[in-house]
């Protein structure tokens, strides 16, 4: 279904969600991706979190790191979830975080 051999997948979550809900939504999407993969494939997944404009960064960053770590543990044998994540204000296309995301991709 996917040509995961040359693919990079972007998982977009909202910073407005509680940590448990972010994990639930990430697990749902990654489960769908895992079910669609060919045997032996391990595509790259980058996590981006939107709504940086309305969240407290100091509280959000550790929570998002926990979400990333939890999803990495759940799917470590199926997909390559990058440790680097991006907390974005999606309304600002030239923000430092958006530029970093583009450079990373």
Coordinates of C-alpha atoms in Angstrom, one line a residue:
X1 CA 0.0 0.0 0.0
X2 CA 2.8 2.4 0.9
X3 CA 6.2 2.5 -0.8
X4 CA 8.0 2.7 2.5
X5 CA 11.4 2.0 1.1
X6 CA 12.0 5.7 0.3
X7 CA 9.3 7.2 2.6
X8 CA 9.4 9.5 5.5
X9 CA 6.1 9.8 7.4
X10 CA 5.1 12.9 9.5
X11 CA 2.9 12.3 12.5
X12 CA 1.2 15.5 13.5
X13 CA -0.3 15.8 16.9
X14 CA -1.9 18.7 18.8
X15 CA -0.3 20.2 21.9
X16 CA -3.8 20.9 23.2
X17 CA -4.2 17.2 23.8
X18 CA -3.3 15.5 27.1
X19 CA -0.4 13.2 27.0
X20 CA -2.5 10.0 27.1
X21 CA -4.6 11.2 24.2
X22 CA -1.5 12.1 22.1
X23 CA -0.2 8.5 22.8
X24 CA -3.6 7.1 21.8
X25 CA -3.8 9.0 18.6
X26 CA -0.1 8.2 17.7
X27 CA -0.7 4.5 18.5
X28 CA -3.7 4.5 16.2
X29 CA -1.9 6.1 13.2
X30 CA 1.3 4.1 13.7
X31 CA -0.8 0.9 14.0
X32 CA -2.3 1.6 10.7
X33 CA 1.1 2.3 9.2
X34 CA 2.5 -0.9 10.7
X35 CA -0.3 -2.9 9.2
X36 CA 0.3 -1.4 5.8
X37 CA 4.1 -2.2 5.7
X38 CA 5.8 -4.9 3.8
X39 CA 7.7 -7.4 5.8
X40 CA 11.1 -6.1 7.0
X41 CA 10.3 -2.5 6.2
X42 CA 11.1 0.1 8.8
X43 CA 10.2 3.6 7.5
X44 CA 11.2 6.8 9.2
X45 CA 8.6 8.7 11.2
X46 CA 9.0 12.3 12.4
X47 CA 6.7 13.7 15.1
X48 CA 5.5 17.3 14.9
X49 CA 3.2 18.8 17.4
X50 CA 1.1 21.8 16.5
X51 CA -0.5 24.6 18.6
X52 CA 2.7 25.9 20.1
X53 CA 1.0 29.3 20.1
X54 CA -1.4 28.3 22.8
X55 CA 0.6 25.9 25.0
X56 CA 3.1 26.5 27.8
X57 CA 6.4 25.3 26.1
X58 CA 8.1 24.6 29.4
X59 CA 5.3 22.1 30.3
X60 CA 4.7 20.8 26.8
X61 CA 8.3 19.8 25.9
X62 CA 8.8 17.2 28.6
X63 CA 5.3 15.8 28.0
X64 CA 6.0 15.5 24.2
X65 CA 9.3 13.8 24.9
X66 CA 7.5 11.3 27.0
X67 CA 5.0 10.7 24.2
X68 CA 7.8 10.2 21.7
X69 CA 9.6 7.8 24.0
X70 CA 6.5 5.8 24.6
X71 CA 5.6 5.5 20.9
X72 CA 9.3 4.5 20.1
X73 CA 9.0 1.7 22.7
X74 CA 5.7 0.5 21.3
X75 CA 6.8 0.5 17.7
X76 CA 10.5 0.0 17.8
X77 CA 10.5 -3.2 15.8
X78 CA 8.3 -1.7 13.1
X79 CA 9.1 1.9 12.4
X80 CA 12.1 4.2 13.0
X81 CA 10.6 7.0 15.1
X82 CA 13.1 9.9 15.3
X83 CA 14.0 11.2 18.7
X84 CA 13.9 14.7 17.4
X85 CA 10.4 16.2 17.5
X86 CA 9.1 19.6 16.5
X87 CA 6.7 21.8 18.5
X88 CA 5.2 24.2 15.9
X89 CA 3.1 27.2 15.5
X90 CA 1.8 26.2 12.1
X91 CA 0.6 29.8 11.4
X92 CA 4.2 31.0 11.2
X93 CA 5.9 29.4 8.2
X94 CA 9.2 31.2 8.8
X95 CA 9.5 30.5 12.5
X96 CA 12.7 28.9 13.8
X97 CA 10.9 25.6 14.5
X98 CA 9.4 25.5 10.9
X99 CA 12.8 26.2 9.4
X100 CA 14.3 23.5 11.6
X101 CA 11.6 21.0 10.5
X102 CA 12.2 21.8 6.8
X103 CA 16.0 21.4 7.2
X104 CA 15.5 18.1 9.1
X105 CA 13.3 16.7 6.3

